[in-house]
mmCIF file of C-alpha atoms in Angstrom:
data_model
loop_
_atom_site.group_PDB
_atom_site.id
_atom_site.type_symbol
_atom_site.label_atom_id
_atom_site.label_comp_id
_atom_site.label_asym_id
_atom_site.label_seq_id
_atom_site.Cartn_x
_atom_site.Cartn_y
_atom_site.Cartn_z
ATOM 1 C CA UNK A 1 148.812 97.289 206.661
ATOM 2 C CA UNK A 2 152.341 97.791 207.043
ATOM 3 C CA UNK A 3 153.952 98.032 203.670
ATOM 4 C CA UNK A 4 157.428 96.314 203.280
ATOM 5 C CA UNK A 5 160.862 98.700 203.287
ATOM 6 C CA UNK A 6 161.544 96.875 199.506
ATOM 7 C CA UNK A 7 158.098 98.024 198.446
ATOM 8 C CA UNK A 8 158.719 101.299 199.227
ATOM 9 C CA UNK A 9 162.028 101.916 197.878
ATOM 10 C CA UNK A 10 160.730 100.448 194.965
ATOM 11 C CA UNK A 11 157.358 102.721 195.171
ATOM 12 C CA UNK A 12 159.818 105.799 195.342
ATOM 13 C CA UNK A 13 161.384 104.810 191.820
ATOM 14 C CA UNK A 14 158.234 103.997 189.755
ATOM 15 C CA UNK A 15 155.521 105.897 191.573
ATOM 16 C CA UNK A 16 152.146 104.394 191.897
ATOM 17 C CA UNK A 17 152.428 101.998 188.428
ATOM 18 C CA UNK A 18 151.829 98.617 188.164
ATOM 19 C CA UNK A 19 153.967 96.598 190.623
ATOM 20 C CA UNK A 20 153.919 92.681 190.033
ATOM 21 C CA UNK A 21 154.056 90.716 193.177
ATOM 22 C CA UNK A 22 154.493 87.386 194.870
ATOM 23 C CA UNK A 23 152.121 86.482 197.799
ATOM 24 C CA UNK A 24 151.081 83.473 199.726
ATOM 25 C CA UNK A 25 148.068 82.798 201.122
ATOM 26 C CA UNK A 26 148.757 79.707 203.914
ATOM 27 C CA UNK A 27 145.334 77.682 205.026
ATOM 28 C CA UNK A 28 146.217 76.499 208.633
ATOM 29 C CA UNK A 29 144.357 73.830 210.043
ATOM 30 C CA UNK A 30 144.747 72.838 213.571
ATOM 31 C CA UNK A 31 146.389 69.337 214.284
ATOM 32 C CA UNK A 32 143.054 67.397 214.785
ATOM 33 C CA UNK A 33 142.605 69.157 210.786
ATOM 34 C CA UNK A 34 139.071 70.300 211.982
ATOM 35 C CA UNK A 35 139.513 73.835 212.257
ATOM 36 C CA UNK A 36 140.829 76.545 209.901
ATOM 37 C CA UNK A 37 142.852 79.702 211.433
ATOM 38 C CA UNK A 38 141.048 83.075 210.586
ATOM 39 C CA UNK A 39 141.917 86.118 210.696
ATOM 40 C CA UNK A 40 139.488 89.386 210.577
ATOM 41 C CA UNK A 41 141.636 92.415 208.490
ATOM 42 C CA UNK A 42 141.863 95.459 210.188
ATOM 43 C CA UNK A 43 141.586 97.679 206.451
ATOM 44 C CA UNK A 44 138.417 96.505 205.555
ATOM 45 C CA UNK A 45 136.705 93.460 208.447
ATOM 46 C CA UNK A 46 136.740 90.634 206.334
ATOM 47 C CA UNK A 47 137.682 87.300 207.683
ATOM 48 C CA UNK A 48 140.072 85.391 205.820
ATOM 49 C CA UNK A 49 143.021 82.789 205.883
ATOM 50 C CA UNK A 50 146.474 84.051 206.449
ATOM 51 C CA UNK A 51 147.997 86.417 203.264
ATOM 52 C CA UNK A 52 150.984 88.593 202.683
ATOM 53 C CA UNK A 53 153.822 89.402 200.780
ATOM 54 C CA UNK A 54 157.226 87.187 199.966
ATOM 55 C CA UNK A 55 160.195 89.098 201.087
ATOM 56 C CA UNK A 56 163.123 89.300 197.929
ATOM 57 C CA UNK A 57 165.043 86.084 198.223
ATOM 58 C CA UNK A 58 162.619 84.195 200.928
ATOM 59 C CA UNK A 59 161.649 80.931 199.799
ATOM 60 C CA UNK A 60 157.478 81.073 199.738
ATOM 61 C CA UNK A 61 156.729 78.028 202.069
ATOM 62 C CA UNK A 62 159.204 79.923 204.509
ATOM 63 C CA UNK A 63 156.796 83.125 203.773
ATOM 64 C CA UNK A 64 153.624 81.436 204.857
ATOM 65 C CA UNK A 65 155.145 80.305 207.956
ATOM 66 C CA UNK A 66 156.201 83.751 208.701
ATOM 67 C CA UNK A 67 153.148 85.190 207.931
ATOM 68 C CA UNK A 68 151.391 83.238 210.235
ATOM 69 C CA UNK A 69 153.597 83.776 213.471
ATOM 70 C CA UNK A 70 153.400 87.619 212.099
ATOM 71 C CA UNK A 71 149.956 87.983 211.945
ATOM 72 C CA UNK A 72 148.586 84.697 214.250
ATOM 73 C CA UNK A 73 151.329 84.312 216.703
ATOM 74 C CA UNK A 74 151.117 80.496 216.062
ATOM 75 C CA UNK A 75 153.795 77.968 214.473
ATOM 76 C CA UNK A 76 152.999 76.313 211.801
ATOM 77 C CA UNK A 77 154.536 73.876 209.450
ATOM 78 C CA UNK A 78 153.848 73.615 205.325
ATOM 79 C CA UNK A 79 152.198 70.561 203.802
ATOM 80 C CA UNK A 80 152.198 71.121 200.479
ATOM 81 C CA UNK A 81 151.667 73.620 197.633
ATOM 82 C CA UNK A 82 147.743 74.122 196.692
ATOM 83 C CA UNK A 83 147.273 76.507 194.227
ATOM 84 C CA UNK A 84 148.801 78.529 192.461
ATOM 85 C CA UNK A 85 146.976 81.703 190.899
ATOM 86 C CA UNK A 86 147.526 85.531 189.335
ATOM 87 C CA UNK A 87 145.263 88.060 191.229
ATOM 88 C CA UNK A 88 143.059 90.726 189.454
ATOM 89 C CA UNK A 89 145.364 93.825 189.411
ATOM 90 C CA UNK A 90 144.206 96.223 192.938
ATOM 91 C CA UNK A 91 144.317 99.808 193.483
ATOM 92 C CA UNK A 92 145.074 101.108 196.830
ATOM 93 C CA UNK A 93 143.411 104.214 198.260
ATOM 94 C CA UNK A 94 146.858 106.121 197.694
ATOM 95 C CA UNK A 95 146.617 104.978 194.066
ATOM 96 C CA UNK A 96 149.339 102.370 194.095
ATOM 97 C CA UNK A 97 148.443 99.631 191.571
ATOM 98 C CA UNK A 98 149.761 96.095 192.204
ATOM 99 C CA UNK A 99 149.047 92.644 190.632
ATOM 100 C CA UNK A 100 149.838 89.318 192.983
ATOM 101 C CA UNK A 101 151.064 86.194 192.409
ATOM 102 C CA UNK A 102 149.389 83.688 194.475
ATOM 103 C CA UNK A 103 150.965 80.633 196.411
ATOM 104 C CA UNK A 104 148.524 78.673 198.932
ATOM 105 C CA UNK A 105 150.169 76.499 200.921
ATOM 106 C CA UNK A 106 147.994 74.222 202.992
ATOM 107 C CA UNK A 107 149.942 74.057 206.600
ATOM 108 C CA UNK A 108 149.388 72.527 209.922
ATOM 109 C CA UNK A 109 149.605 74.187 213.595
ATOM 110 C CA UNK A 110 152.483 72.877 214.838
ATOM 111 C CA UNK A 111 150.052 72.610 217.944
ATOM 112 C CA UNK A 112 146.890 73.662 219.472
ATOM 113 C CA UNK A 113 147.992 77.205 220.057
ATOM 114 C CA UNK A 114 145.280 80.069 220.524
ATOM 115 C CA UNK A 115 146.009 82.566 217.643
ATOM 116 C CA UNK A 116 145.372 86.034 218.427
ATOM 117 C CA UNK A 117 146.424 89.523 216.440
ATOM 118 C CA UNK A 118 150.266 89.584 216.567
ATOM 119 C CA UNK A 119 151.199 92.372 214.473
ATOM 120 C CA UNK A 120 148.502 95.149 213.852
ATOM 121 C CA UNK A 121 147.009 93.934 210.513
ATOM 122 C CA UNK A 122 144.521 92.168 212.192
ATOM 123 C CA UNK A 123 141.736 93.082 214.643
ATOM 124 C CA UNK A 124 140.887 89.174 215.862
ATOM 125 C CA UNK A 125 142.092 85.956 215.023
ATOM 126 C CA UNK A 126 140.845 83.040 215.864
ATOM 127 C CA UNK A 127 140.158 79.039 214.848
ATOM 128 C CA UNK A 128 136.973 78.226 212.905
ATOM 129 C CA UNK A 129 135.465 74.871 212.869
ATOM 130 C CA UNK A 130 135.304 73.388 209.125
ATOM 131 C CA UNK A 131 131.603 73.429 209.131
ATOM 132 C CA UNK A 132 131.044 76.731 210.555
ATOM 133 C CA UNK A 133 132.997 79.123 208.619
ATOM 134 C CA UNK A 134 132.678 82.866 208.448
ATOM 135 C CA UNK A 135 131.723 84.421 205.218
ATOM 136 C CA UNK A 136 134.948 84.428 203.189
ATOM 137 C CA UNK A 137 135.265 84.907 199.188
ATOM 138 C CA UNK A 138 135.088 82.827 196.469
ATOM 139 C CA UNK A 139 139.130 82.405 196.137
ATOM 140 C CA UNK A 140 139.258 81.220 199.740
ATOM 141 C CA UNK A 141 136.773 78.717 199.508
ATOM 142 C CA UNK A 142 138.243 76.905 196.808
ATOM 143 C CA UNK A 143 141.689 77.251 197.851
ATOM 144 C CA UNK A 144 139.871 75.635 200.981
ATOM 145 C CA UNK A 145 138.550 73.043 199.193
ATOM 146 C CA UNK A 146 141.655 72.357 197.099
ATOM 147 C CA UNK A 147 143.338 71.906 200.221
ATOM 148 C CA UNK A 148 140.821 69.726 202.135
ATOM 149 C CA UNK A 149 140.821 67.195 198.769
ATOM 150 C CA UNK A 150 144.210 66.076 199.741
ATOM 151 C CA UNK A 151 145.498 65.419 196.048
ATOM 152 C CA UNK A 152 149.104 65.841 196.416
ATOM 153 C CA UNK A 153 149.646 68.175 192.945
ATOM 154 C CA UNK A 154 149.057 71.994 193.303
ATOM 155 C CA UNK A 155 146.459 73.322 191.367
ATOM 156 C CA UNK A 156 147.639 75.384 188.330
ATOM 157 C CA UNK A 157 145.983 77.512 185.330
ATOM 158 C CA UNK A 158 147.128 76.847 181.462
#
């Protein structure tokens, strides 16, 4: 995964401590809204929707769109805010610790484009049909679910 030129300038000053950041995660469904866009990560083969990392300044909804021509090489457009979550803290394998803020924005292909790896982070990307999913985690199925129950206010913890 390519790490971002502010994370690493910021990696040089505090070493491998805690870094807080914001992410989005961006579940796109295809126009007809019967397929979700996958992607399979090249670091460890799990499928999953689109995810990265909100650039200083970039408004989030602008970051999931990114993300997804990055890593899909498809347009997209944001619907609406789904969730909104803090991650368990991670530790890479060069023993940089980081905790995520998580924004899932449910979006819509602008049309029905064939995704494939644009960028690297990815080995395969591809549209699923709702009912035939690949194995994904427990986060991504609710966000999922969140977004397919159309209720216009993001989900939140207190």
């Amino acid at each position: 995964m390519a790490t971002p030129d502010f994370v690493l300038s910021l990696r040089r000053r505090i070493g491998h401590d805690p870094l807080w950041m914001p992410g989005v995660t961006a579940m796109v469904l295809d126009p007809a809204r019967t397929r979700l866009l996958g992607v399979r990560r090249a670091d460890d083969g799990r499928w999953t929707p689109v995810t990265g990392i909100i650039d200083p300044g970039e408004e989030p909804a602008r970051a999931a769109v990114r993300e997804v021509a990055e890593e899909a090489g498809i347009a997209c457009r944001p619907l609406r805010l789904v969730d909104v979550r803090t991650l368990p803290e991670v530790t890479y394998a060069n023993g940089d610790r980081a905790q995520y803020l998580d924004l899932c924005f449910l979006c819509e292909a602008a049309e029905d484009a064939t995704p494939f790896p644009a960028d690297g982070e990815n080995t395969e990307a591809r549209w699923f049909l709702l009912e035939e999913l690949p194995p994904m985690n427990d986060r991504f199925r609710e966000q999922l679910a969140l977004a397919l129950a159309d209720v216009p206010a993001a989900r939140f913890r207190a």
